[in-house]
Amino acid sequence: MRLQKIGFIALPAVLLSLSSCLGNDDISKNDYAEWRQSNLDYIEKAEAATINGQKQYEKVIPDWDKSIFTLIQWHNDRSLTAKNLSPLSNSTCNVKYTLTNIEGDTLDTSSTQTEHGDSIFQCRPNNMITGFSVALTSMHIGDSVTAVIPYNAGYGTSGYNSILPYSTLIFSIKLVDIPAFESSSPRQ
């Protein structure tokens, strides 16, 4: 009997708290409706952009999730790097990058001057946002790209620090090295 009274009292409180959470999601979505649309328009324009009749960006869809993609523009002659190593999802990679939003604001960069030159950002693709991982595992050592990442392959509907929800991310990435290349096959 006592448990029924507690349940009777607790149930309305739980429902009230859930409804307030649902309301916040609607407010958040409405707050960013214009920003979301601007970011979707940017992706659409980038995907359609051509230079001398050639698509400016390659649409890369990973085999492991056909619902996402990253647009990649190559800044080097890929025939010169084609025989270089390409990272696996668990490879440790040395990269240089700059992240901007669709308005051109720099949100993050690996470039800081040290006494030994530019700094290097070390990461593993499987520890990064999905779109960055897709771009990085499509590259070979020495490749430089611009990767345009839709929000669903970036920080999604939540955002992160100064990155707003629904943000298209524009990364300039250079794959410098894969210092300890990990093989996916068992060692002999």
Short mmCIF file of N, CA, C and O in Angstrom, two decimals, residues 102-188:
data_model
loop_
_atom_site.label_atom_id
_atom_site.label_comp_id
_atom_site.label_asym_id
_atom_site.label_seq_id
_atom_site.Cartn_x
_atom_site.Cartn_y
_atom_site.Cartn_z
N ILE A 102 30.75 27.82 -41.44
CA ILE A 102 30.35 28.29 -42.77
C ILE A 102 30.55 29.78 -42.95
O ILE A 102 30.57 30.27 -44.07
N GLU A 103 30.70 30.50 -41.85
CA GLU A 103 30.93 31.95 -41.93
C GLU A 103 32.41 32.29 -42.00
O GLU A 103 32.79 33.45 -42.06
N GLY A 104 33.28 31.26 -41.97
CA GLY A 104 34.72 31.47 -42.07
C GLY A 104 35.40 31.74 -40.75
O GLY A 104 36.60 32.02 -40.72
N ASP A 105 34.67 31.64 -39.63
CA ASP A 105 35.27 31.84 -38.31
C ASP A 105 36.10 30.63 -37.93
O ASP A 105 35.62 29.49 -38.01
N THR A 106 37.35 30.85 -37.53
CA THR A 106 38.20 29.75 -37.06
C THR A 106 37.73 29.34 -35.67
O THR A 106 37.69 30.14 -34.75
N LEU A 107 37.38 28.05 -35.55
CA LEU A 107 36.88 27.52 -34.29
C LEU A 107 37.95 26.74 -33.53
O LEU A 107 37.90 26.64 -32.31
N ASP A 108 38.92 26.18 -34.27
CA ASP A 108 39.98 25.39 -33.65
C ASP A 108 41.10 25.21 -34.66
O ASP A 108 40.86 25.23 -35.87
N THR A 109 42.30 25.02 -34.16
CA THR A 109 43.44 24.76 -35.04
C THR A 109 44.51 24.00 -34.27
O THR A 109 44.62 24.16 -33.06
N SER A 110 45.26 23.20 -35.00
CA SER A 110 46.39 22.50 -34.39
C SER A 110 47.65 23.34 -34.50
O SER A 110 48.66 23.01 -33.89
N SER A 111 47.59 24.39 -35.27
CA SER A 111 48.78 25.18 -35.56
C SER A 111 49.11 26.16 -34.45
O SER A 111 48.42 27.15 -34.27
N THR A 112 50.14 25.85 -33.73
CA THR A 112 50.73 26.78 -32.79
C THR A 112 52.23 26.69 -33.00
O THR A 112 52.77 25.59 -33.18
N GLN A 113 52.86 27.81 -33.04
CA GLN A 113 54.30 27.83 -33.27
C GLN A 113 55.04 27.39 -32.01
O GLN A 113 54.75 27.84 -30.92
N THR A 114 55.97 26.48 -32.18
CA THR A 114 56.85 26.07 -31.11
C THR A 114 58.28 26.35 -31.57
O THR A 114 58.50 26.72 -32.72
N GLU A 115 59.23 26.14 -30.69
CA GLU A 115 60.62 26.38 -31.09
C GLU A 115 61.08 25.38 -32.16
O GLU A 115 62.07 25.60 -32.84
N HIS A 116 60.32 24.29 -32.32
CA HIS A 116 60.66 23.27 -33.31
C HIS A 116 59.79 23.37 -34.56
O HIS A 116 59.78 22.47 -35.39
N GLY A 117 59.02 24.44 -34.73
CA GLY A 117 58.15 24.63 -35.88
C GLY A 117 56.69 24.48 -35.49
O GLY A 117 56.33 24.61 -34.33
N ASP A 118 55.84 24.20 -36.49
CA ASP A 118 54.41 24.00 -36.24
C ASP A 118 54.17 22.77 -35.38
O ASP A 118 54.88 21.78 -35.48
N SER A 119 53.16 22.85 -34.58
CA SER A 119 52.81 21.70 -33.75
C SER A 119 52.02 20.69 -34.58
O SER A 119 51.44 21.01 -35.60
N ILE A 120 52.02 19.48 -34.09
CA ILE A 120 51.32 18.36 -34.73
C ILE A 120 50.24 17.88 -33.77
O ILE A 120 50.45 17.78 -32.57
N PHE A 121 49.07 17.58 -34.32
CA PHE A 121 47.99 16.99 -33.55
C PHE A 121 48.03 15.49 -33.79
O PHE A 121 48.01 15.04 -34.93
N GLN A 122 48.10 14.72 -32.71
CA GLN A 122 48.13 13.26 -32.84
C GLN A 122 46.77 12.71 -32.43
O GLN A 122 46.24 13.06 -31.38
N CYS A 123 46.22 11.84 -33.27
CA CYS A 123 44.89 11.30 -33.01
C CYS A 123 44.75 9.93 -33.66
O CYS A 123 45.59 9.50 -34.44
N ARG A 124 43.66 9.29 -33.32
CA ARG A 124 43.23 8.06 -33.99
C ARG A 124 41.88 8.36 -34.63
O ARG A 124 41.00 8.92 -33.96
N PRO A 125 41.69 8.00 -35.87
CA PRO A 125 40.42 8.30 -36.53
C PRO A 125 39.20 7.82 -35.74
O PRO A 125 38.19 8.53 -35.68
N ASN A 126 39.29 6.64 -35.12
CA ASN A 126 38.12 6.12 -34.40
C ASN A 126 37.83 6.87 -33.10
O ASN A 126 36.82 6.61 -32.46
N ASN A 127 38.68 7.83 -32.72
CA ASN A 127 38.43 8.66 -31.54
C ASN A 127 37.97 10.06 -31.91
O ASN A 127 37.84 10.92 -31.04
N MET A 128 37.75 10.31 -33.18
CA MET A 128 37.38 11.63 -33.66
C MET A 128 35.91 11.63 -34.08
O MET A 128 35.28 10.58 -34.15
N ILE A 129 35.38 12.83 -34.38
CA ILE A 129 34.01 12.87 -34.90
C ILE A 129 33.98 12.09 -36.21
O ILE A 129 34.99 11.94 -36.90
N THR A 130 32.83 11.59 -36.55
CA THR A 130 32.67 10.68 -37.68
C THR A 130 33.19 11.25 -38.99
O THR A 130 33.91 10.59 -39.73
N GLY A 131 32.82 12.48 -39.31
CA GLY A 131 33.24 13.08 -40.58
C GLY A 131 34.74 13.25 -40.70
O GLY A 131 35.31 13.06 -41.77
N PHE A 132 35.41 13.60 -39.60
CA PHE A 132 36.86 13.73 -39.60
C PHE A 132 37.48 12.36 -39.83
O PHE A 132 38.44 12.21 -40.59
N SER A 133 36.93 11.33 -39.20
CA SER A 133 37.41 9.97 -39.38
C SER A 133 37.27 9.52 -40.83
O SER A 133 38.19 8.92 -41.40
N VAL A 134 36.13 9.82 -41.45
CA VAL A 134 35.90 9.46 -42.85
C VAL A 134 36.95 10.14 -43.73
O VAL A 134 37.55 9.49 -44.61
N ALA A 135 37.19 11.41 -43.51
CA ALA A 135 38.19 12.14 -44.31
C ALA A 135 39.58 11.55 -44.10
O ALA A 135 40.30 11.26 -45.07
N LEU A 136 39.96 11.37 -42.85
CA LEU A 136 41.32 10.91 -42.54
C LEU A 136 41.60 9.52 -43.11
O LEU A 136 42.68 9.28 -43.66
N THR A 137 40.65 8.61 -43.00
CA THR A 137 40.88 7.25 -43.51
C THR A 137 40.79 7.18 -45.04
O THR A 137 41.09 6.15 -45.62
N SER A 138 40.40 8.28 -45.68
CA SER A 138 40.38 8.36 -47.14
C SER A 138 41.69 8.93 -47.68
O SER A 138 41.90 8.94 -48.90
N MET A 139 42.55 9.41 -46.80
CA MET A 139 43.77 10.09 -47.19
C MET A 139 44.98 9.15 -47.16
O MET A 139 44.92 8.08 -46.58
N HIS A 140 46.05 9.61 -47.81
CA HIS A 140 47.36 8.97 -47.73
C HIS A 140 48.33 9.98 -47.11
O HIS A 140 48.08 11.20 -47.19
N ILE A 141 49.41 9.51 -46.54
CA ILE A 141 50.41 10.41 -45.98
C ILE A 141 50.82 11.42 -47.06
O ILE A 141 51.11 11.05 -48.19
N GLY A 142 50.80 12.69 -46.71
CA GLY A 142 51.15 13.76 -47.63
C GLY A 142 49.95 14.45 -48.25
O GLY A 142 50.09 15.53 -48.82
N ASP A 143 48.77 13.85 -48.15
CA ASP A 143 47.57 14.47 -48.71
C ASP A 143 47.14 15.67 -47.88
O ASP A 143 47.25 15.68 -46.66
N SER A 144 46.61 16.68 -48.56
CA SER A 144 45.98 17.85 -47.94
C SER A 144 44.58 17.97 -48.52
O SER A 144 44.41 17.88 -49.74
N VAL A 145 43.60 18.18 -47.65
CA VAL A 145 42.22 18.26 -48.11
C VAL A 145 41.46 19.36 -47.37
O VAL A 145 41.87 19.82 -46.31
N THR A 146 40.35 19.73 -47.98
CA THR A 146 39.30 20.45 -47.27
C THR A 146 38.16 19.46 -47.14
O THR A 146 37.71 18.90 -48.15
N ALA A 147 37.72 19.23 -45.91
CA ALA A 147 36.62 18.31 -45.65
C ALA A 147 35.43 19.11 -45.14
O ALA A 147 35.55 19.83 -44.15
N VAL A 148 34.31 19.00 -45.82
CA VAL A 148 33.07 19.66 -45.41
C VAL A 148 32.20 18.58 -44.79
O VAL A 148 31.82 17.62 -45.46
N ILE A 149 31.90 18.76 -43.50
CA ILE A 149 31.24 17.72 -42.72
C ILE A 149 29.87 18.20 -42.27
O ILE A 149 29.76 19.16 -41.51
N PRO A 150 28.81 17.53 -42.73
CA PRO A 150 27.46 17.89 -42.28
C PRO A 150 27.31 17.64 -40.77
O PRO A 150 28.04 16.83 -40.19
N TYR A 151 26.36 18.33 -40.18
CA TYR A 151 26.22 18.26 -38.72
C TYR A 151 25.99 16.84 -38.20
O TYR A 151 26.45 16.50 -37.12
N ASN A 152 25.32 15.98 -38.99
CA ASN A 152 25.07 14.62 -38.49
C ASN A 152 26.32 13.75 -38.47
O ASN A 152 26.32 12.68 -37.87
N ALA A 153 27.40 14.20 -39.09
CA ALA A 153 28.69 13.51 -39.03
C ALA A 153 29.69 14.33 -38.21
O ALA A 153 30.88 14.02 -38.18
N GLY A 154 29.17 15.39 -37.56
CA GLY A 154 30.01 16.25 -36.72
C GLY A 154 29.53 16.22 -35.29
O GLY A 154 29.48 15.17 -34.66
N TYR A 155 29.13 17.39 -34.79
CA TYR A 155 28.68 17.49 -33.40
C TYR A 155 27.16 17.48 -33.27
O TYR A 155 26.61 17.76 -32.21
N GLY A 156 26.47 17.15 -34.36
CA GLY A 156 25.05 16.89 -34.32
C GLY A 156 24.18 18.04 -33.87
O GLY A 156 24.45 19.21 -34.13
N THR A 157 23.12 17.68 -33.16
CA THR A 157 22.13 18.65 -32.71
C THR A 157 22.48 19.26 -31.37
O THR A 157 21.78 20.14 -30.88
N SER A 158 23.59 18.84 -30.79
CA SER A 158 24.01 19.36 -29.47
C SER A 158 25.07 20.43 -29.55
O SER A 158 25.15 21.29 -28.70
N GLY A 159 25.93 20.35 -30.58
CA GLY A 159 27.07 21.26 -30.64
C GLY A 159 28.13 20.85 -29.65
O GLY A 159 28.03 19.80 -28.99
N TYR A 160 29.16 21.67 -29.54
CA TYR A 160 30.27 21.38 -28.63
C TYR A 160 31.03 22.67 -28.38
O TYR A 160 31.50 23.30 -29.33
N ASN A 161 31.16 23.05 -27.13
CA ASN A 161 31.83 24.31 -26.76
C ASN A 161 31.30 25.46 -27.61
O ASN A 161 30.13 25.77 -27.57
N SER A 162 32.16 26.08 -28.42
CA SER A 162 31.72 27.23 -29.23
C SER A 162 31.07 26.82 -30.55
O SER A 162 30.64 27.67 -31.32
N ILE A 163 30.98 25.52 -30.82
CA ILE A 163 30.36 25.03 -32.05
C ILE A 163 28.87 24.88 -31.81
O ILE A 163 28.44 24.12 -30.95
N LEU A 164 28.09 25.63 -32.57
CA LEU A 164 26.64 25.63 -32.41
C LEU A 164 26.03 24.30 -32.87
O LEU A 164 26.60 23.63 -33.74
N PRO A 165 24.86 23.95 -32.34
CA PRO A 165 24.14 22.79 -32.86
C PRO A 165 23.87 22.98 -34.36
O PRO A 165 23.74 24.10 -34.83
N TYR A 166 23.82 21.87 -35.10
CA TYR A 166 23.53 21.85 -36.54
C TYR A 166 24.63 22.47 -37.39
O TYR A 166 24.40 22.83 -38.54
N SER A 167 25.84 22.60 -36.86
CA SER A 167 26.92 23.25 -37.59
C SER A 167 27.58 22.33 -38.61
O SER A 167 27.95 21.20 -38.30
N THR A 168 27.72 22.85 -39.82
CA THR A 168 28.57 22.23 -40.83
C THR A 168 30.00 22.60 -40.45
O THR A 168 30.29 23.76 -40.16
N LEU A 169 30.88 21.62 -40.46
CA LEU A 169 32.27 21.84 -40.08
C LEU A 169 33.14 21.80 -41.32
O LEU A 169 32.97 20.92 -42.17
N ILE A 170 34.06 22.76 -41.43
CA ILE A 170 34.96 22.81 -42.57
C ILE A 170 36.38 22.67 -42.03
O ILE A 170 36.90 23.57 -41.37
N PHE A 171 36.97 21.51 -42.31
CA PHE A 171 38.32 21.22 -41.85
C PHE A 171 39.30 21.32 -43.00
O PHE A 171 39.05 20.77 -44.08
N SER A 172 40.42 22.00 -42.79
CA SER A 172 41.58 21.89 -43.67
C SER A 172 42.50 20.91 -42.95
O SER A 172 42.89 21.17 -41.81
N ILE A 173 42.82 19.79 -43.60
CA ILE A 173 43.59 18.72 -42.96
C ILE A 173 44.78 18.35 -43.82
O ILE A 173 44.66 18.22 -45.04
N LYS A 174 45.91 18.16 -43.17
CA LYS A 174 47.09 17.58 -43.82
C LYS A 174 47.51 16.37 -43.01
O LYS A 174 47.73 16.48 -41.80
N LEU A 175 47.57 15.21 -43.66
CA LEU A 175 48.04 13.99 -43.00
C LEU A 175 49.55 13.97 -43.12
O LEU A 175 50.10 13.76 -44.19
N VAL A 176 50.24 14.22 -42.02
CA VAL A 176 51.69 14.35 -42.00
C VAL A 176 52.37 12.99 -41.91
O VAL A 176 53.34 12.72 -42.63
N ASP A 177 51.86 12.11 -41.04
CA ASP A 177 52.55 10.84 -40.83
C ASP A 177 51.63 9.87 -40.10
O ASP A 177 50.64 10.28 -39.47
N ILE A 178 51.96 8.61 -40.19
CA ILE A 178 51.35 7.55 -39.39
C ILE A 178 52.53 6.88 -38.70
O ILE A 178 53.11 5.93 -39.22
N PRO A 179 52.93 7.41 -37.52
CA PRO A 179 54.20 7.00 -36.91
C PRO A 179 54.30 5.52 -36.52
O PRO A 179 55.37 4.95 -36.58
N ALA A 180 53.22 4.91 -36.13
CA ALA A 180 53.26 3.50 -35.74
C ALA A 180 52.08 2.82 -36.40
O ALA A 180 51.05 2.61 -35.78
N PHE A 181 52.24 2.50 -37.69
CA PHE A 181 51.13 1.96 -38.45
C PHE A 181 50.70 0.63 -37.86
O PHE A 181 51.50 -0.27 -37.69
N GLU A 182 49.41 0.52 -37.51
CA GLU A 182 48.86 -0.71 -36.97
C GLU A 182 48.22 -1.51 -38.08
O GLU A 182 47.49 -0.99 -38.90
N SER A 183 48.51 -2.76 -38.13
CA SER A 183 47.95 -3.65 -39.14
C SER A 183 46.69 -4.30 -38.61
O SER A 183 46.62 -4.67 -37.44
N SER A 184 45.70 -4.46 -39.46
CA SER A 184 44.46 -5.10 -39.02
C SER A 184 44.58 -6.62 -39.10
O SER A 184 43.74 -7.35 -38.62
N SER A 185 45.64 -7.13 -39.74
CA SER A 185 45.82 -8.58 -39.82
C SER A 185 46.65 -9.07 -38.64
O SER A 185 47.50 -8.35 -38.10
N PRO A 186 46.43 -10.33 -38.20
CA PRO A 186 47.19 -10.85 -37.07
C PRO A 186 48.67 -10.96 -37.43
O PRO A 186 49.02 -11.21 -38.58
N ARG A 187 49.50 -10.78 -36.44
CA ARG A 187 50.94 -10.87 -36.68
C ARG A 187 51.35 -12.31 -36.84
O ARG A 187 50.85 -13.19 -36.18
N GLN A 188 52.28 -12.54 -37.73
CA GLN A 188 52.79 -13.90 -38.02
C GLN A 188 53.88 -14.28 -37.05
O GLN A 188 54.67 -13.55 -36.66
#
